[in-house]
Amino acid sequence: MASLLTRIIDAGSQYDMPEYLRNRVRPTNIICLLVIFALSIPFSGISLIYFPMMAIFPSGAAVVCVLVIISNYYGGIYYSRVVLPVLLLVLSSLYNAYFCDSIADSISSVYLVELSFTLIPFVIFDFKERGFLIFCTLFSFFIIVVFPAAWDKFDMGYDGTVLREGPLAVLTTLLATVFQLGCISGLAVINRNSEEKSSQLITVMNQKNEEVERSRKDLEVNLVQLEKARQEENHRQWASEGIAQLSTLLRSNSDDTELFDRIIATLVKYIQANQGGLYIVEKEERTHDISIRLAACYAYNRKKHIQQTFQAGQGLIGQTYLEGEYIYLTDIPENYLTITSGLGDSSPRALLIVPLKVNESTEAILELASFKKFEKHEIEFIVKLGESIASFIQSNRISQRTKQLLEDSQFQAEALRAQEEEMRQNMEELASTQEEMNRQQMSYLQEIERLSALYATAQEEIHTKNKEVEELQKALHTNTIQ
């Protein structure tokens, strides 16, 4: 039973329709059920008992309500609501007219029902449907005010005393009051639902506003991040173009002095600085002494700076070499540096000294001065570019050293070849001398052998002579004795 009642109340709400129209389906069906059970059935029963001919009017009202529910079920909610208050008001007015001669003689309970029916349009129509509301209001005014003037034409001889006095009068008045209260309650429920929906809409709107505010803040953050990303991309592109431009310059086959001048001039112009200098680190191979020499400059006072040289740790240039980190100053030491322009000599607002390093080896020092402060991306660009310049200087230094070593080795090779030729000649002379000495030695040996033979022969002769002398001495001694 409850399921059937729910289906009747929800009849027509299954269709796709505007929200304001969907909100009026259930109230329309509830009004129809209220008319059927609170008015039509009781008044039909009373009429059948006391004046059967009049039962057609409350029964007709029930039929109208049933047809409206059926029409709603099949999607006729838009026009069925117009029929409902009009026919109910007409039927109730006719029912009242058949019992009295004038409005003063009307049955109060039935008149209350008529007045209740004038409330129905405000229950079943939304204020957006102004046309229907105006039509039903004007029609109700006509029925309530104008139509009673013609009641005497409908008098059928029923006095309706039973409905005017006694328990039925109280009952019918109670039923009319119940229906009025039902309509008023319906209006209150609709009003409460509207307030709840309004509150929900306000809550949703506030949530939406909060979401919109969050979205706005997120959008602002995203825009800030997007702008930051765009600036970073522009900075990267700017740095890439600068590195490409300087790399092309480094690949040119120019004299070192000219190339260094072009490098510092191009760099100063590219970062829109006002003055710059490139110092080359030179190391004495034998003593390992470090000197930092100004190799190129742009917009410097050449009389003051052209021969400038620093030792490691001397001044900001030497200190930068020792520390291996860039120095960025916006408070320039007094009399440290001036920039000459058409307006005279002025101190720069920013000074940047960057060690040009490759593989932790500082090959040069770059000094830049400007009337404007250097941006972070400009400093990062110069530091990164410094690697390329330092790599070039190191490679160029190695190349020059290799070239010098090659020349020295060629000179030494020529000297060795000359020494080798001289030694070869000396060896030939020595071989000739050795051969001559060998010949002389052989001659000396032969002479020695000859002299040795002569010496042996002489020794033999001396020995023979000695023997002869001994024999003569012996003979002489013998003769003396005799």
Coordinates of C-alpha atoms in Angstrom, one line a residue, residues 87-262:
L87 CA -12.6 22.5 -12.5
L88 CA -12.4 22.0 -8.7
L89 CA -13.5 25.6 -8.1
V90 CA -16.2 25.4 -10.7
L91 CA -17.6 22.1 -9.3
S92 CA -17.5 23.4 -5.7
S93 CA -19.2 26.7 -6.7
L94 CA -21.9 24.8 -8.6
Y95 CA -22.4 22.5 -5.6
N96 CA -22.8 25.6 -3.3
A97 CA -25.1 27.4 -5.9
Y98 CA -27.6 24.6 -6.0
F99 CA -28.3 25.0 -2.2
C100 CA -28.8 28.7 -1.9
D101 CA -30.3 31.8 -3.5
S102 CA -27.5 34.3 -2.8
I103 CA -24.0 34.5 -1.4
A104 CA -25.5 35.4 2.0
D105 CA -27.3 32.1 1.9
S106 CA -24.3 30.0 0.9
I107 CA -23.1 27.0 2.9
S108 CA -20.1 28.2 4.9
S109 CA -18.3 24.8 4.8
V110 CA -18.6 24.6 1.0
Y111 CA -17.6 28.2 0.7
L112 CA -14.5 27.4 2.8
V113 CA -13.8 24.6 0.3
E114 CA -14.1 27.1 -2.6
L115 CA -11.7 29.5 -0.8
S116 CA -9.3 26.5 -0.2
F117 CA -9.3 25.8 -3.9
T118 CA -8.1 29.3 -4.6
L119 CA -4.9 28.3 -2.7
I120 CA -4.2 25.4 -5.0
P121 CA -2.5 27.4 -7.8
F122 CA 0.1 28.8 -5.3
V123 CA 0.9 25.2 -4.3
I124 CA 1.1 23.6 -7.8
F125 CA 2.6 26.5 -9.8
D126 CA 6.1 28.0 -9.5
F127 CA 6.5 31.8 -9.5
K128 CA 8.3 31.4 -12.7
E129 CA 4.9 30.4 -14.3
R130 CA 3.4 33.8 -13.9
G131 CA 1.0 33.4 -16.7
F132 CA -0.7 30.4 -15.1
L133 CA -0.7 32.0 -11.7
I134 CA -2.3 35.2 -13.1
F135 CA -4.9 33.2 -15.1
C136 CA -5.9 31.1 -12.1
T137 CA -6.0 34.1 -9.7
L138 CA -8.3 36.1 -12.0
F139 CA -10.5 33.0 -12.6
S140 CA -10.7 32.4 -8.8
F141 CA -11.6 36.1 -8.3
F142 CA -14.3 35.8 -10.9
I143 CA -15.8 32.6 -9.4
I144 CA -15.7 33.9 -5.8
V145 CA -16.9 37.5 -6.5
V146 CA -18.9 37.5 -9.7
F147 CA -20.4 34.0 -10.0
P148 CA -22.5 34.2 -6.7
A149 CA -24.6 36.9 -8.4
A150 CA -26.0 34.1 -10.6
W151 CA -26.7 31.5 -7.9
D152 CA -30.4 32.1 -8.0
K153 CA -30.5 30.5 -11.4
F154 CA -29.1 27.2 -10.2
D155 CA -31.5 26.8 -7.2
M156 CA -32.8 23.2 -7.3
G157 CA -34.9 23.3 -4.2
Y158 CA -32.4 21.8 -1.8
D159 CA -32.2 23.9 1.3
G160 CA -29.0 22.2 2.6
T161 CA -30.0 22.5 6.2
V162 CA -28.2 19.3 7.0
L163 CA -25.0 21.0 5.9
R164 CA -25.8 24.2 7.7
E165 CA -26.6 22.9 11.1
G166 CA -25.8 19.9 13.2
P167 CA -23.0 17.4 13.2
L168 CA -22.6 17.4 9.4
A169 CA -22.1 21.2 9.4
V170 CA -19.3 20.7 11.9
L171 CA -17.9 17.8 9.9
T172 CA -18.0 19.5 6.6
T173 CA -16.5 22.7 8.1
L174 CA -13.8 20.5 9.7
L175 CA -13.1 18.8 6.3
A176 CA -12.9 22.2 4.6
T177 CA -10.6 23.4 7.3
V178 CA -8.4 20.3 7.0
F179 CA -8.1 20.9 3.3
Q180 CA -7.2 24.5 3.9
L181 CA -4.7 23.5 6.4
G182 CA -3.4 20.9 4.0
C183 CA -3.0 23.6 1.3
I184 CA -1.4 26.0 3.8
S185 CA 0.9 23.2 5.0
G186 CA 1.7 22.4 1.4
L187 CA 2.7 26.0 0.9
A188 CA 4.7 25.9 4.2
V189 CA 6.4 22.7 3.1
I190 CA 7.1 24.2 -0.4
N191 CA 8.4 27.3 1.3
R192 CA 10.5 25.3 3.7
N193 CA 11.9 23.2 0.8
S194 CA 12.5 26.4 -1.1
E195 CA 14.3 27.8 1.9
E196 CA 16.3 24.6 2.3
K197 CA 17.1 24.6 -1.3
S198 CA 18.0 28.3 -1.1
S199 CA 20.2 27.5 1.9
Q200 CA 21.7 24.6 0.0
L201 CA 22.2 26.8 -3.0
I202 CA 23.7 29.5 -0.8
T203 CA 26.0 26.8 0.8
V204 CA 26.8 25.5 -2.7
M205 CA 27.3 29.0 -3.9
N206 CA 29.6 29.7 -0.9
Q207 CA 31.4 26.5 -1.7
K208 CA 31.6 27.5 -5.3
N209 CA 32.8 30.9 -4.3
E210 CA 35.4 29.3 -2.1
E211 CA 36.3 27.0 -4.9
V212 CA 36.4 29.9 -7.3
E213 CA 38.5 31.8 -4.8
R214 CA 40.8 28.8 -4.5
S215 CA 40.8 28.5 -8.2
R216 CA 41.6 32.2 -8.6
K217 CA 44.4 31.9 -6.1
D218 CA 45.6 28.7 -7.8
L219 CA 45.3 30.5 -11.1
E220 CA 47.3 33.4 -9.8
V221 CA 49.9 31.0 -8.5
N222 CA 49.9 29.1 -11.8
L223 CA 50.2 32.4 -13.6
V224 CA 53.1 33.4 -11.4
Q225 CA 54.7 30.0 -12.0
L226 CA 53.9 30.3 -15.7
E227 CA 55.4 33.8 -15.8
K228 CA 58.4 32.5 -13.8
A229 CA 58.8 29.6 -16.2
R230 CA 58.4 31.9 -19.2
Q231 CA 61.1 34.2 -17.8
E232 CA 63.3 31.2 -17.0
E233 CA 62.8 29.9 -20.5
N234 CA 63.6 33.4 -21.9
H235 CA 66.7 33.5 -19.7
R236 CA 67.7 30.0 -20.9
Q237 CA 67.2 31.0 -24.5
W238 CA 69.0 34.3 -23.9
A239 CA 71.9 32.4 -22.3
S240 CA 72.0 29.7 -25.0
E241 CA 72.1 32.4 -27.7
G242 CA 74.9 34.2 -25.9
I243 CA 76.9 31.0 -25.4
A244 CA 76.4 30.1 -29.1
Q245 CA 77.5 33.5 -30.1
L246 CA 80.7 33.4 -27.9
S247 CA 81.3 29.8 -29.0
T248 CA 81.3 30.9 -32.6
L249 CA 83.7 33.6 -31.7
L250 CA 86.0 31.2 -29.9
R251 CA 86.1 28.9 -32.9
S252 CA 87.4 31.7 -35.2
N253 CA 91.1 31.5 -36.1
S254 CA 92.1 34.9 -34.7
D255 CA 95.2 36.2 -33.0
D256 CA 94.9 35.7 -29.2
T257 CA 95.1 39.4 -28.4
E258 CA 92.5 40.3 -31.0
L259 CA 90.3 37.3 -30.0
F260 CA 90.4 38.3 -26.3
D261 CA 89.5 41.9 -27.2
R262 CA 86.5 40.6 -29.3

